[in-house]
mmCIF file of C-alpha atoms and ligand atoms in Angstrom:
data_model
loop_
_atom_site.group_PDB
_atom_site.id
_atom_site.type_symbol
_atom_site.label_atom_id
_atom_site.label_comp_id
_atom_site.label_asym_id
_atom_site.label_seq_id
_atom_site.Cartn_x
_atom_site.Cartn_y
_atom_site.Cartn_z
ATOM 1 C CA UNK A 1 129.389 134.175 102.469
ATOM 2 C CA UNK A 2 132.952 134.655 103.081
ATOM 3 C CA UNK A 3 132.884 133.828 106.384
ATOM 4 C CA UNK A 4 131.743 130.600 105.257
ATOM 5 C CA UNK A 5 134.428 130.428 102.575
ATOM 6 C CA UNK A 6 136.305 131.108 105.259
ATOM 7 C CA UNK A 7 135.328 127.962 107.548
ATOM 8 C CA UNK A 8 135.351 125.417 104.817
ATOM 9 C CA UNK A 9 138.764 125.850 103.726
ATOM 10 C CA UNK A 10 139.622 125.461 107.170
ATOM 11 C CA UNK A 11 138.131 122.455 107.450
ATOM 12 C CA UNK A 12 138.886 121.405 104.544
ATOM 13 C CA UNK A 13 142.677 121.387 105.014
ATOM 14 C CA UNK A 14 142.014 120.056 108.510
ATOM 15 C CA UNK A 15 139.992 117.009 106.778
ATOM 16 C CA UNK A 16 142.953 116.457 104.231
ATOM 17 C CA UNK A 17 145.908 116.282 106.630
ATOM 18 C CA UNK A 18 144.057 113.452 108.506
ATOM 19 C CA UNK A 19 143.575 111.152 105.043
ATOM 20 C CA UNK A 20 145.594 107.924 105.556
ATOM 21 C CA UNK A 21 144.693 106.304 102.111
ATOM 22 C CA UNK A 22 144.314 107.403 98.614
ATOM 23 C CA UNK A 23 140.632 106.288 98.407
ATOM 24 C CA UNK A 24 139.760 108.206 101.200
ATOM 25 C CA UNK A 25 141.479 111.108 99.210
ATOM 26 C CA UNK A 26 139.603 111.074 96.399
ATOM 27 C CA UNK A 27 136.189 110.188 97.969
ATOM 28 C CA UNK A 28 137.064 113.822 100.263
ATOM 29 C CA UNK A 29 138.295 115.772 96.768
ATOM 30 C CA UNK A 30 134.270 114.294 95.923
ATOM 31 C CA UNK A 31 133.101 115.786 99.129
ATOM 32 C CA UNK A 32 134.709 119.412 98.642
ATOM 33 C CA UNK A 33 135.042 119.825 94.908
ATOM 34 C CA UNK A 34 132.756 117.581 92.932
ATOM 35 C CA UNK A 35 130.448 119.614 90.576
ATOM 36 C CA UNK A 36 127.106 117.668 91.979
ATOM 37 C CA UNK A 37 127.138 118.627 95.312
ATOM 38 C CA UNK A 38 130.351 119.489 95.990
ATOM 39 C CA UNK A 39 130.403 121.506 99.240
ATOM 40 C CA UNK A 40 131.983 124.486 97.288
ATOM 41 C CA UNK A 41 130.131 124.190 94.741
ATOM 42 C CA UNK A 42 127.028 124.628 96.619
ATOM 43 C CA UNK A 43 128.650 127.199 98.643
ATOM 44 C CA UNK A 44 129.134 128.967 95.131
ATOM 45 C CA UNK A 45 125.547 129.498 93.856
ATOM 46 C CA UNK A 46 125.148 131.763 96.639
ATOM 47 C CA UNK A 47 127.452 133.873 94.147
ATOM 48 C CA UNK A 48 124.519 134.952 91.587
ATOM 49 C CA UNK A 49 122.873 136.437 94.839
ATOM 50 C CA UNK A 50 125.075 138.788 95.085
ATOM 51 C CA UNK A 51 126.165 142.506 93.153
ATOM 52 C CA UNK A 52 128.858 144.656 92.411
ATOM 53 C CA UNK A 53 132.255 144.771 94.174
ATOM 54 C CA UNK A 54 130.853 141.921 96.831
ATOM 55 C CA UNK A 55 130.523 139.651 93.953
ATOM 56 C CA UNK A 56 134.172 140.366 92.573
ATOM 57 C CA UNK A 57 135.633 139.973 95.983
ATOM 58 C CA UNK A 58 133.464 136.732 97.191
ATOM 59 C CA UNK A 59 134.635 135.284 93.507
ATOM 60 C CA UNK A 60 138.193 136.360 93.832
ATOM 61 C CA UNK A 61 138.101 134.690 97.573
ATOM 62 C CA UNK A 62 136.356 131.664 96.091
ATOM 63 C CA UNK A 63 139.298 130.907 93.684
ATOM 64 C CA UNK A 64 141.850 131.323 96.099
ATOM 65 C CA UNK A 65 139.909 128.710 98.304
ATOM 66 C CA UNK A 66 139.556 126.099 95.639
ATOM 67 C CA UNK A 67 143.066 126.773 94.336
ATOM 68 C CA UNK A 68 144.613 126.186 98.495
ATOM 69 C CA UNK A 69 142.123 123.121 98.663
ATOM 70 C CA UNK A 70 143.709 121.620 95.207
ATOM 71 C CA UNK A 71 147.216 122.379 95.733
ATOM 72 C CA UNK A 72 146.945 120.467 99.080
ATOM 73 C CA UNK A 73 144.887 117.424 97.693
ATOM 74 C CA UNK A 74 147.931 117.162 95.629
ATOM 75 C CA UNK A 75 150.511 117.327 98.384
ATOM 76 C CA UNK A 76 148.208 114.504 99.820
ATOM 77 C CA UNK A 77 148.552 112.200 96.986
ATOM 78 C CA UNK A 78 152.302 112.691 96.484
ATOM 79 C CA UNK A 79 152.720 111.742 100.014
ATOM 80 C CA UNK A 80 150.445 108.833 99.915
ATOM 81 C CA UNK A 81 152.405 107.437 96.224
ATOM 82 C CA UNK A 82 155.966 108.125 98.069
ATOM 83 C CA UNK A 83 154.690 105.919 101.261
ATOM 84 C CA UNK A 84 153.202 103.130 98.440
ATOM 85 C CA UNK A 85 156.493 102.620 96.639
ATOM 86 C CA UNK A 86 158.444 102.814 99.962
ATOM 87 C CA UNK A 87 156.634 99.522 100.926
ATOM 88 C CA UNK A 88 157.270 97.804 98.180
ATOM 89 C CA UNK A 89 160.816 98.504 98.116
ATOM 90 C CA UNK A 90 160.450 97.268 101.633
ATOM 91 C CA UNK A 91 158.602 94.065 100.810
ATOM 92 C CA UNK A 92 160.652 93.429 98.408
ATOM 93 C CA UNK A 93 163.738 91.255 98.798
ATOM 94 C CA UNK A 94 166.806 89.025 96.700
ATOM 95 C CA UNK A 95 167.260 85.456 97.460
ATOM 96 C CA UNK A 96 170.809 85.227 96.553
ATOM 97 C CA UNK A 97 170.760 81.424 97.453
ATOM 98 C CA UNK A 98 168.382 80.863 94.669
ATOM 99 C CA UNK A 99 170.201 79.005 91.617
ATOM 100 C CA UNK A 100 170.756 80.462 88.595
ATOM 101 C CA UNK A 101 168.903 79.311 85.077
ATOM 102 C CA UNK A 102 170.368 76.903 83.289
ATOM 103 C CA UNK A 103 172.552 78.557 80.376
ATOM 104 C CA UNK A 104 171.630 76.530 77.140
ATOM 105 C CA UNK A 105 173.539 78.405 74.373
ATOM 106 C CA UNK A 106 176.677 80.554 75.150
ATOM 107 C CA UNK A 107 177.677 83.276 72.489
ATOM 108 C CA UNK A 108 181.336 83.866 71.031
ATOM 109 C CA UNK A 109 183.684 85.029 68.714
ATOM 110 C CA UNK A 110 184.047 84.465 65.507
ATOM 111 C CA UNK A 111 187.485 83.355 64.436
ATOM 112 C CA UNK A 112 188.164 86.625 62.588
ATOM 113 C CA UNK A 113 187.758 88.733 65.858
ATOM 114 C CA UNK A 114 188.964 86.796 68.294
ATOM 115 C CA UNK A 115 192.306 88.000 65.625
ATOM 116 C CA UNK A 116 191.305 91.339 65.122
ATOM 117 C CA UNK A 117 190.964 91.701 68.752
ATOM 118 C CA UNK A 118 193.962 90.068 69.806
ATOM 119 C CA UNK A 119 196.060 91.934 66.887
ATOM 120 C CA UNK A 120 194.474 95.197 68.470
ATOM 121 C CA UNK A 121 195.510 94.734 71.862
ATOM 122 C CA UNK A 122 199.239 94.494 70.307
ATOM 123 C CA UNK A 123 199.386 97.504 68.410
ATOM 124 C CA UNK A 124 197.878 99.043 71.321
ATOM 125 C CA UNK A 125 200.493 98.145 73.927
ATOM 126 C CA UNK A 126 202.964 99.474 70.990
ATOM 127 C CA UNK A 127 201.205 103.318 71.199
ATOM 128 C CA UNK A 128 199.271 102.570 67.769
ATOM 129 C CA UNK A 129 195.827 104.167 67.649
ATOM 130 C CA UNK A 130 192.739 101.770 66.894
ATOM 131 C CA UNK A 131 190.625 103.703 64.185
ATOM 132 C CA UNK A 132 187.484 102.738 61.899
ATOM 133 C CA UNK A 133 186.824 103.400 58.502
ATOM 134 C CA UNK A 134 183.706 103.220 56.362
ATOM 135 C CA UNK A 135 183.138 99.777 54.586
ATOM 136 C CA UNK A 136 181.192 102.084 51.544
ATOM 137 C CA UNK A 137 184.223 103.945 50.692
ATOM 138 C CA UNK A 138 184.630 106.552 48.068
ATOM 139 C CA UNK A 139 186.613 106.090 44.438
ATOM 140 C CA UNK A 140 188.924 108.716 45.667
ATOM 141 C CA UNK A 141 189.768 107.133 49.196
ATOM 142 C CA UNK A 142 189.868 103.707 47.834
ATOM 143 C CA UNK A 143 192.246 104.039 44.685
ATOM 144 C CA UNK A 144 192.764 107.672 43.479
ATOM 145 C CA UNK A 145 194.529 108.908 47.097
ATOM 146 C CA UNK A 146 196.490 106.034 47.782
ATOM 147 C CA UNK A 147 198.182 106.478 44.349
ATOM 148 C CA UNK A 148 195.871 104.362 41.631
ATOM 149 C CA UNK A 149 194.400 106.895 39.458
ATOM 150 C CA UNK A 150 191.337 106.025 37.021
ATOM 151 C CA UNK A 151 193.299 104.741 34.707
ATOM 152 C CA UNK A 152 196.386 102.293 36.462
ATOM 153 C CA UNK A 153 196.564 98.593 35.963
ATOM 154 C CA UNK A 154 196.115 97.849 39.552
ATOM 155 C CA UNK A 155 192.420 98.516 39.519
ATOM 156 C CA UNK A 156 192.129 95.378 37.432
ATOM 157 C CA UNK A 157 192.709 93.484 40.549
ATOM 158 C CA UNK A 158 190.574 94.942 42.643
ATOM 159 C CA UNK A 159 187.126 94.708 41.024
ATOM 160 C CA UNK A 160 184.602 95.054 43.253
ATOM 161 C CA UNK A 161 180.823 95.937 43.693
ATOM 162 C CA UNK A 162 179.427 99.406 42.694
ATOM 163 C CA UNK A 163 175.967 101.251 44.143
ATOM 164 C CA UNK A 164 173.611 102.011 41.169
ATOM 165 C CA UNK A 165 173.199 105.710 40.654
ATOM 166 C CA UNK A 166 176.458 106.184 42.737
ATOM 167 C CA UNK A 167 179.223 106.009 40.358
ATOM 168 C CA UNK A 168 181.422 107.530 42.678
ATOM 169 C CA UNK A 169 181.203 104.642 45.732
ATOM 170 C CA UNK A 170 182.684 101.493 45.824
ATOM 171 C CA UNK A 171 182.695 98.697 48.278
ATOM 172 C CA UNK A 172 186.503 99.153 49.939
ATOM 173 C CA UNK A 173 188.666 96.681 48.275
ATOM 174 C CA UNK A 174 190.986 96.775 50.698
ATOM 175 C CA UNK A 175 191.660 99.187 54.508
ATOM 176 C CA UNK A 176 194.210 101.243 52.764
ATOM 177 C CA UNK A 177 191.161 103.170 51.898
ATOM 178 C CA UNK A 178 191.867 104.240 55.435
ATOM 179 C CA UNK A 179 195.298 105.444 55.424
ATOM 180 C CA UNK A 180 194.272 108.887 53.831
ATOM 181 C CA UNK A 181 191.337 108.901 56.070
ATOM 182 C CA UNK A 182 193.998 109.118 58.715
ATOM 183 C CA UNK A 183 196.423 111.297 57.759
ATOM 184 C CA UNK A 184 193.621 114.143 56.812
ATOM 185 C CA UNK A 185 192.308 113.942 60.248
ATOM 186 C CA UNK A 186 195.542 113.554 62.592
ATOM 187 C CA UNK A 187 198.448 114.627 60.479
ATOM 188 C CA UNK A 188 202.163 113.965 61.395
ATOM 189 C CA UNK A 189 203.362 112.231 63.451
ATOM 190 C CA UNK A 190 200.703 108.959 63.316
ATOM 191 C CA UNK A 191 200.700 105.876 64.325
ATOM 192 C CA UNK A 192 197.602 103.877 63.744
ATOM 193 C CA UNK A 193 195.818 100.257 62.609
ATOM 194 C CA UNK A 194 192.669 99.642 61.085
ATOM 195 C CA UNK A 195 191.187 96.669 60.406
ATOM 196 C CA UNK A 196 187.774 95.634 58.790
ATOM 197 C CA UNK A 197 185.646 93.641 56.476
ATOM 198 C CA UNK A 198 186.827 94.853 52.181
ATOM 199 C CA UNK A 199 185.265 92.807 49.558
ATOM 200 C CA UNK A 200 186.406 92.202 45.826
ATOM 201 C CA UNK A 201 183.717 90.799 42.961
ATOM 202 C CA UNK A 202 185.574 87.583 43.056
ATOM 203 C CA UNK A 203 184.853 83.938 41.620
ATOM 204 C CA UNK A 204 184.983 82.125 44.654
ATOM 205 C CA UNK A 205 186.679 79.128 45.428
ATOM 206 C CA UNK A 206 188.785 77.728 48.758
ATOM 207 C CA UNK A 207 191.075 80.639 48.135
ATOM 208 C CA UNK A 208 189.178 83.423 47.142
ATOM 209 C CA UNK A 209 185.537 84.738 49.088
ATOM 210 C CA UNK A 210 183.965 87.778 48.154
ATOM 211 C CA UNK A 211 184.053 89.155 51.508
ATOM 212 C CA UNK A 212 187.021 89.244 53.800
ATOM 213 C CA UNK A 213 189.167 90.877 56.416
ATOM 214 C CA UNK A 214 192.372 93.235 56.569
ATOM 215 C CA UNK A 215 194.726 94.833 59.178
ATOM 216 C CA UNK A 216 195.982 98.536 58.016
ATOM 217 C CA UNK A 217 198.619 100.326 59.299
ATOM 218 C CA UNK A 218 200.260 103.417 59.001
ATOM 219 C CA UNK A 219 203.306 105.280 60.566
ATOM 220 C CA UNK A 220 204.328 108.552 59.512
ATOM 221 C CA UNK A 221 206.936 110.287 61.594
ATOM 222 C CA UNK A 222 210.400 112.705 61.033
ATOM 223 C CA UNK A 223 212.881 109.766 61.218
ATOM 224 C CA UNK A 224 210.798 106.665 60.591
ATOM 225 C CA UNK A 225 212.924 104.311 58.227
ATOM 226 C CA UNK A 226 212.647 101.026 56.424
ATOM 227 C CA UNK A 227 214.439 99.247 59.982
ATOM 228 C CA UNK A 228 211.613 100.782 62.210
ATOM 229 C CA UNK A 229 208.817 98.923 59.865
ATOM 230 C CA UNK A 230 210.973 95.398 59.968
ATOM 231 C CA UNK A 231 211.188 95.735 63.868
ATOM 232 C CA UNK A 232 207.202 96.586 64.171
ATOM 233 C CA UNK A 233 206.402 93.569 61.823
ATOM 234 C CA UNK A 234 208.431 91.192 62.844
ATOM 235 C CA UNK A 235 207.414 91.557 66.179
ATOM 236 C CA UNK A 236 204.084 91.186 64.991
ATOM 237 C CA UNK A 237 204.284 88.061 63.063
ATOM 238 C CA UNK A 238 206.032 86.582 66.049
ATOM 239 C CA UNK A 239 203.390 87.685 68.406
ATOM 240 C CA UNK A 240 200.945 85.862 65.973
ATOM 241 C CA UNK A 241 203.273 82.939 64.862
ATOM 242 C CA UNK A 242 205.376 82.421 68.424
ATOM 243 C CA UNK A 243 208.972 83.471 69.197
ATOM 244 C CA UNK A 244 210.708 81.244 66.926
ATOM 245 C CA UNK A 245 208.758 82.738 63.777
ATOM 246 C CA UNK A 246 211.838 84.196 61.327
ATOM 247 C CA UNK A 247 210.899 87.080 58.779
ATOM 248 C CA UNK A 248 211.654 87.521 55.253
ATOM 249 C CA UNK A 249 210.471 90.756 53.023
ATOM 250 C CA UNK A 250 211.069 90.249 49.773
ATOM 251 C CA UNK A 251 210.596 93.468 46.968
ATOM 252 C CA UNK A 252 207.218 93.576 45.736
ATOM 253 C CA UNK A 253 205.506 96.429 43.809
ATOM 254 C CA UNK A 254 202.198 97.981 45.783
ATOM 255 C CA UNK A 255 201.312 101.752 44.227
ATOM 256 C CA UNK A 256 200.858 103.461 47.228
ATOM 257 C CA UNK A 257 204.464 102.586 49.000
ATOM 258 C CA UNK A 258 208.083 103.094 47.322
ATOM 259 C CA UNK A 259 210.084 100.647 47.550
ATOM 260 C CA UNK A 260 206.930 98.240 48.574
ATOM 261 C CA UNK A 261 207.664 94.307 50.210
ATOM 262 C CA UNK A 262 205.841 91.135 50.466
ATOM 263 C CA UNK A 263 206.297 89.765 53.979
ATOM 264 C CA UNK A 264 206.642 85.607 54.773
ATOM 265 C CA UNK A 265 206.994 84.309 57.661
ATOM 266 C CA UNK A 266 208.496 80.476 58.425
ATOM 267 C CA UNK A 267 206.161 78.077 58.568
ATOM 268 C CA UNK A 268 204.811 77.168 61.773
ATOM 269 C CA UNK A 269 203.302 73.728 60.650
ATOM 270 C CA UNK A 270 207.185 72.096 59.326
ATOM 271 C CA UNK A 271 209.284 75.134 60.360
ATOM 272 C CA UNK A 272 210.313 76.095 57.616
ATOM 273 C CA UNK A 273 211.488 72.297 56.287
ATOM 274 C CA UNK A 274 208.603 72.276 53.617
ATOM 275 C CA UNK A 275 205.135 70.634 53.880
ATOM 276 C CA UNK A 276 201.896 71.176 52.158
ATOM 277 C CA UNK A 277 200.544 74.419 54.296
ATOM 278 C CA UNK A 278 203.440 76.151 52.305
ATOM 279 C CA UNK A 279 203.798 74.382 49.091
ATOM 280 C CA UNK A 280 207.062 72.693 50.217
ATOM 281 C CA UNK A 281 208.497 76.263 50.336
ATOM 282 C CA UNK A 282 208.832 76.813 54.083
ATOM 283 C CA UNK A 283 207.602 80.228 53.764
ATOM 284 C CA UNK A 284 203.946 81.355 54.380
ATOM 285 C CA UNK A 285 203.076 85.227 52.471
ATOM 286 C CA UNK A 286 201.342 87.083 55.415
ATOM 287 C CA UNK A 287 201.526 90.881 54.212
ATOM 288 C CA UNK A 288 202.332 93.615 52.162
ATOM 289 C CA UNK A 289 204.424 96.737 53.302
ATOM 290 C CA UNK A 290 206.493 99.768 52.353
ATOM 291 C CA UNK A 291 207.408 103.355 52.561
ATOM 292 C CA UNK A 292 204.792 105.432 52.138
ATOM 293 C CA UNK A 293 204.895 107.099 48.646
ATOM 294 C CA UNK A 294 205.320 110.826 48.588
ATOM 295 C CA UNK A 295 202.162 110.675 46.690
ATOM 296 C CA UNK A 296 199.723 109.480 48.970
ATOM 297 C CA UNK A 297 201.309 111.720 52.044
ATOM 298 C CA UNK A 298 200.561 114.767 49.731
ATOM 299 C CA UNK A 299 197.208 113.653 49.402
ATOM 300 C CA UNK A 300 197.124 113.163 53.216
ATOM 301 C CA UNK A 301 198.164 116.974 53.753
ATOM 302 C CA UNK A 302 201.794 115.632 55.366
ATOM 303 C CA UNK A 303 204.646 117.347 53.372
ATOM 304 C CA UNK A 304 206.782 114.326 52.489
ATOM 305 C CA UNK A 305 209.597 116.569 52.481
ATOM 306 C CA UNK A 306 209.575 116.450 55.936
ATOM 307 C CA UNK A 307 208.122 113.042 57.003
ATOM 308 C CA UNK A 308 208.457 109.853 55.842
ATOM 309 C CA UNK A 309 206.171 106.527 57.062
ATOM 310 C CA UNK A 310 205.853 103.367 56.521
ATOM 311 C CA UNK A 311 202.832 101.815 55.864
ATOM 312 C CA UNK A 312 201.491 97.912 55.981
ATOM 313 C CA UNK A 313 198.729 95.560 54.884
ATOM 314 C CA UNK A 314 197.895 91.827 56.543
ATOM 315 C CA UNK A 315 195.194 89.763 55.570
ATOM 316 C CA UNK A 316 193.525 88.880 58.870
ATOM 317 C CA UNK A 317 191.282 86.238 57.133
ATOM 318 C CA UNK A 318 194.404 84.584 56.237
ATOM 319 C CA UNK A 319 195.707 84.833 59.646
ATOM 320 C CA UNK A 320 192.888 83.338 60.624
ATOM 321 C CA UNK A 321 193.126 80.137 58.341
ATOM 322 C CA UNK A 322 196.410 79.923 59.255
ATOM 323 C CA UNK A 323 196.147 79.935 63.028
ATOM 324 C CA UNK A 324 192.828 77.358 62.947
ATOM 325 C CA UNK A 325 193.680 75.248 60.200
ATOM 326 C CA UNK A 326 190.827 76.528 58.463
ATOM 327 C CA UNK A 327 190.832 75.032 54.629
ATOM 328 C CA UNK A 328 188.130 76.421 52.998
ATOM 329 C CA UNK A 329 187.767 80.132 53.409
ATOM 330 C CA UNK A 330 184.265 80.090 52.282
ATOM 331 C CA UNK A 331 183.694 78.521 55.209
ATOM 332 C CA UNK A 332 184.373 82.071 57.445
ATOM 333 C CA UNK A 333 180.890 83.839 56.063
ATOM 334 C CA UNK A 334 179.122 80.961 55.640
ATOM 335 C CA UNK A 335 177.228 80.988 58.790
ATOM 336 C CA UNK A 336 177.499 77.622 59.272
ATOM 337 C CA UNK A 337 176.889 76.645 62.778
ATOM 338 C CA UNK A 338 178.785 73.512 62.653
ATOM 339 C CA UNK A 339 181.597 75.327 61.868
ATOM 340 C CA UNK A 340 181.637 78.523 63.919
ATOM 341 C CA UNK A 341 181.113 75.973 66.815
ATOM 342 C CA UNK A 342 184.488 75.027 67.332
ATOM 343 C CA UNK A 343 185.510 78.566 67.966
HETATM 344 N N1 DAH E 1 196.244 96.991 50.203
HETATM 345 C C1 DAH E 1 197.053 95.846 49.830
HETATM 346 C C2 DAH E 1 196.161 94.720 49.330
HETATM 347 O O1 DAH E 1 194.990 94.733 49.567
HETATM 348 C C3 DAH E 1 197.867 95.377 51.039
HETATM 349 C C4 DAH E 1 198.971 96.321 51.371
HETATM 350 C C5 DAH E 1 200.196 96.187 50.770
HETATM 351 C C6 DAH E 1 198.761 97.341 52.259
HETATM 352 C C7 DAH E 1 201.234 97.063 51.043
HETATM 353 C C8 DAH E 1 199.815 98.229 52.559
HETATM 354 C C9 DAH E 1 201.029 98.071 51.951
HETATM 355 O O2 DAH E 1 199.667 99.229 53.431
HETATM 356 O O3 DAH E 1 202.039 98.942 52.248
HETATM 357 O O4 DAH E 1 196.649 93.839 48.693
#
């Protein structure tokens, strides 16, 4: 009987090397293994005939057969798939002449990124890092480190919408939320924007949405002074507004910067004569600026002892009206096709 084993895995593997096609493979694995009258199956009933040790060893022989027969069935079929996909890879081919499908609907930007973006690129060629902050801010990162405790008066501007059960989180009022964020993770020296969507629980009207955008930005360095923030904003507002844009700041308290500015810019529509963009006073109010207060570098882990920063605020939305001519600021979340067309 194990001469016999012998012989059929010989011609087994024989029969199995000369298989072109996978049908032909599995109609042989049929011939040799099947359990109806499989040829080793049949070969194996012979087994029961036999005793003792020539049993153990004809069994032990058996498997070895089977497993050999198996292992190169499976070779077989590998080869056979690898040949298969080669052909079709062979078959197949690009007609580059073909022309392309008509394009009905093109995507773009909407007008307050095609701002951000552009106002990112800037800082960027100017060595400022580009960073993120969460939209569901914390009380503490919002107001409390960027110097408005529970109980200041400038909280009463920035009302805003709360998560029930959450007394804690707040929808950012505004991307100074970020400036701690900042100086916790990267320390002295910094130099970094962030801009995003805030929101305040406002009644809306052409002036006012609920939901808007702001640019952040925060230097902190040994020697950075009041003239280093006028030359990185004005040459800002003039990258927005064109060469020709003049700069005003003019004192204006913010908590978290001492002493804090409002920043105008001429007005591109009359240049400064006076017209209706600017209420006939030349002067358009683009952002908010100042040293950073001691306060809110202590809270950032910087010793303001040490360094000093400056730190500043524009309201890309506004930008955004301003650059497009856009009236109705509503009009920016509205989703209004019609509208976000023209962009
Ligand atoms: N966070 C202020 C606002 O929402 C804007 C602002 C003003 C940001 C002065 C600043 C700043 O960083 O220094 O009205």
């Amino acid at each position: 009987m194990q001469s016999k084993l012998e012989q059929l895995k010989t011609e087994a593997l024989l029969a199995v090397k000369a298989i072109k096609d996978k049908i032909g493979l599995e109609e042989l694995e049929i011939k040799l293994l099947g359990r109806k009258g499989g040829e080793l199956t049949n070969l194996l009933k012979g087994l029961k005939d036999l005793s003792g040790e020539a049993r153990k060893q004809t069994g032990q022989l058996a498997n070895e057969v089977k497993k050999e027969i198996e292992e190169a069935l499976a070779a077989k079929k590998h080869e056979l798939s690898a040949k298969e996909m080669g052909g079709l890879l062979e078959k197949e081919s690009i007609d580059i002449t073909q022309p392309s499908l008509p394009i009905k609907a093109r995507g773009h930007f909407h007008p307050n990124t095609l701002i951000q973006n552009d106002l990112e690129d800037f800082f960027s060629s100017m060595g400022f890092m580009v960073l993120d902050g969460p939209e569901l801010e914390s009380d503490y990162y919002n107001f409390t480190a960027v110097n408005i405790p529970a109980t200041h008066p400038a909280r009463d501007s920035h009302d805003t919408f709360y998560i029930k059960g959450h007394p804690d989180w707040v929808m950012r009022t505004h991307t100074s939320s970020v400036q701690v964020r900042a100086m916790q993770k990267y320390g002295a020296p910094l130099r970094m924007i962030s801009s995003g969507k805030c929101f305040r629980n406002e009644a809306t009207d052409v002036r006012h949405e609920h939901t808007f955008y702001q640019l952040e930005g925060v230097v902190v360095g040994k020697d950075v002074n009041f003239a280093h923030m006028k030359g990185v904003l004005e040459a800002v507002c003039q990258h927005v507004f064109g060469p020709e844009t003049k700069m005003r700041l003019r004192p204006k308290f913010y908590p978290f910067v001492e002493p804090g500015v409002n920043g105008e810019v001429t007005c591109f529509l009359c240049q400064g004569k006076g017209c209706k963009l600017c209420k006939q006073t030349g002067w358009l109010e683009v952002f908010g600026a100042g040293m950073v207060h001691p306060n809110v570098l202590k809270e950032g882990g910087i010793d303001p002892k040490v360094n000093q920063g400056f730190a500043f605020g524009f309201g890309l939305t506004r930008l955004a009206m301003l650059k497009y001519g856009i009236e109705d600021i509503r009009l920016l979340e509205s989703g209004n096709m019609k509208f976000l067309e023209q962009f």
